[in-house]
GROMACS .gro file of C-alpha atoms in nm:
model
   80
    1UNK     CA    1  -8.939   9.012   5.900
    2UNK     CA    2  -9.146   8.982   5.582
    3UNK     CA    3  -9.488   8.822   5.555
    4UNK     CA    4  -9.727   8.803   5.261
    5UNK     CA    5 -10.091   8.844   5.357
    6UNK     CA    6 -10.385   8.828   5.115
    7UNK     CA    7 -10.645   9.090   5.202
    8UNK     CA    8 -10.966   9.242   5.072
    9UNK     CA    9 -11.001   9.620   5.077
   10UNK     CA   10 -11.360   9.721   5.157
   11UNK     CA   11 -11.307  10.089   5.072
   12UNK     CA   12 -11.178  10.184   5.417
   13UNK     CA   13 -11.010   9.885   5.581
   14UNK     CA   14 -10.786   9.599   5.468
   15UNK     CA   15 -10.942   9.273   5.587
   16UNK     CA   16 -10.707   8.970   5.586
   17UNK     CA   17 -10.830   8.640   5.442
   18UNK     CA   18 -10.672   8.457   5.737
   19UNK     CA   19 -10.542   8.575   6.076
   20UNK     CA   20 -10.199   8.736   6.030
   21UNK     CA   21  -9.908   8.660   6.259
   22UNK     CA   22  -9.863   9.027   6.361
   23UNK     CA   23  -9.853   9.212   6.690
   24UNK     CA   24 -10.165   9.423   6.754
   25UNK     CA   25 -10.128   9.802   6.788
   26UNK     CA   26  -9.793   9.797   6.607
   27UNK     CA   27  -9.717  10.017   6.304
   28UNK     CA   28  -9.631   9.824   5.986
   29UNK     CA   29  -9.536   9.935   5.634
   30UNK     CA   30  -9.727   9.751   5.363
   31UNK     CA   31  -9.680   9.712   4.989
   32UNK     CA   32 -10.001   9.680   4.791
   33UNK     CA   33 -10.009   9.451   4.487
   34UNK     CA   34 -10.326   9.383   4.291
   35UNK     CA   35 -10.409   9.013   4.252
   36UNK     CA   36 -10.607   8.887   3.953
   37UNK     CA   37 -10.921   8.698   4.056
   38UNK     CA   38 -10.901   8.322   4.012
   39UNK     CA   39 -11.159   8.198   3.764
   40UNK     CA   40 -11.268   7.845   3.841
   41UNK     CA   41 -11.386   7.618   3.563
   42UNK     CA   42 -11.735   7.480   3.592
   43UNK     CA   43 -11.780   7.105   3.630
   44UNK     CA   44 -11.845   7.049   3.259
   45UNK     CA   45 -11.516   7.217   3.164
   46UNK     CA   46 -11.326   6.999   3.412
   47UNK     CA   47 -11.491   6.681   3.282
   48UNK     CA   48 -11.427   6.783   2.922
   49UNK     CA   49 -11.058   6.838   2.997
   50UNK     CA   50 -11.036   6.494   3.159
   51UNK     CA   51 -11.225   6.317   2.882
   52UNK     CA   52 -11.034   6.150   2.605
   53UNK     CA   53 -11.059   5.893   2.335
   54UNK     CA   54 -10.953   5.532   2.349
   55UNK     CA   55 -10.829   5.337   2.050
   56UNK     CA   56 -11.040   5.022   2.055
   57UNK     CA   57 -11.207   4.768   1.825
   58UNK     CA   58 -11.533   4.871   1.657
   59UNK     CA   59 -11.737   4.641   1.888
   60UNK     CA   60 -11.577   4.788   2.202
   61UNK     CA   61 -11.898   4.925   2.354
   62UNK     CA   62 -12.104   4.609   2.298
   63UNK     CA   63 -11.823   4.369   2.396
   64UNK     CA   64 -11.649   4.567   2.672
   65UNK     CA   65 -11.668   4.275   2.919
   66UNK     CA   66 -11.472   4.061   2.674
   67UNK     CA   67 -11.199   4.324   2.629
   68UNK     CA   68 -11.179   4.426   2.994
   69UNK     CA   69 -11.229   4.095   3.175
   70UNK     CA   70 -11.169   3.827   2.913
   71UNK     CA   71 -11.523   3.688   2.917
   72UNK     CA   72 -11.653   3.520   2.599
   73UNK     CA   73 -11.798   3.757   2.340
   74UNK     CA   74 -12.178   3.793   2.344
   75UNK     CA   75 -12.373   3.704   2.034
   76UNK     CA   76 -12.503   4.019   1.865
   77UNK     CA   77 -12.658   4.091   1.527
   78UNK     CA   78 -12.352   4.291   1.419
   79UNK     CA   79 -12.098   4.046   1.563
   80UNK     CA   80 -11.772   4.067   1.368
   0.00000   0.00000   0.00000
């Protein structure tokens, strides 16, 4: 039987991250492999990765209702 268990070593004892499926008071042989810590991106990095650009007409921001929903264009000073 082989089972992979992630543990933390506190200097004296291996403490599993979740309960292992092992019999208590039984001798086991273990292989120790160092695991690199997972670095999580902060919220700004996640949003930046998700952000993109959209090819759109120059009046896109002022006339977005027209382009998204088909409503008539609003009169603006810079209306093209």
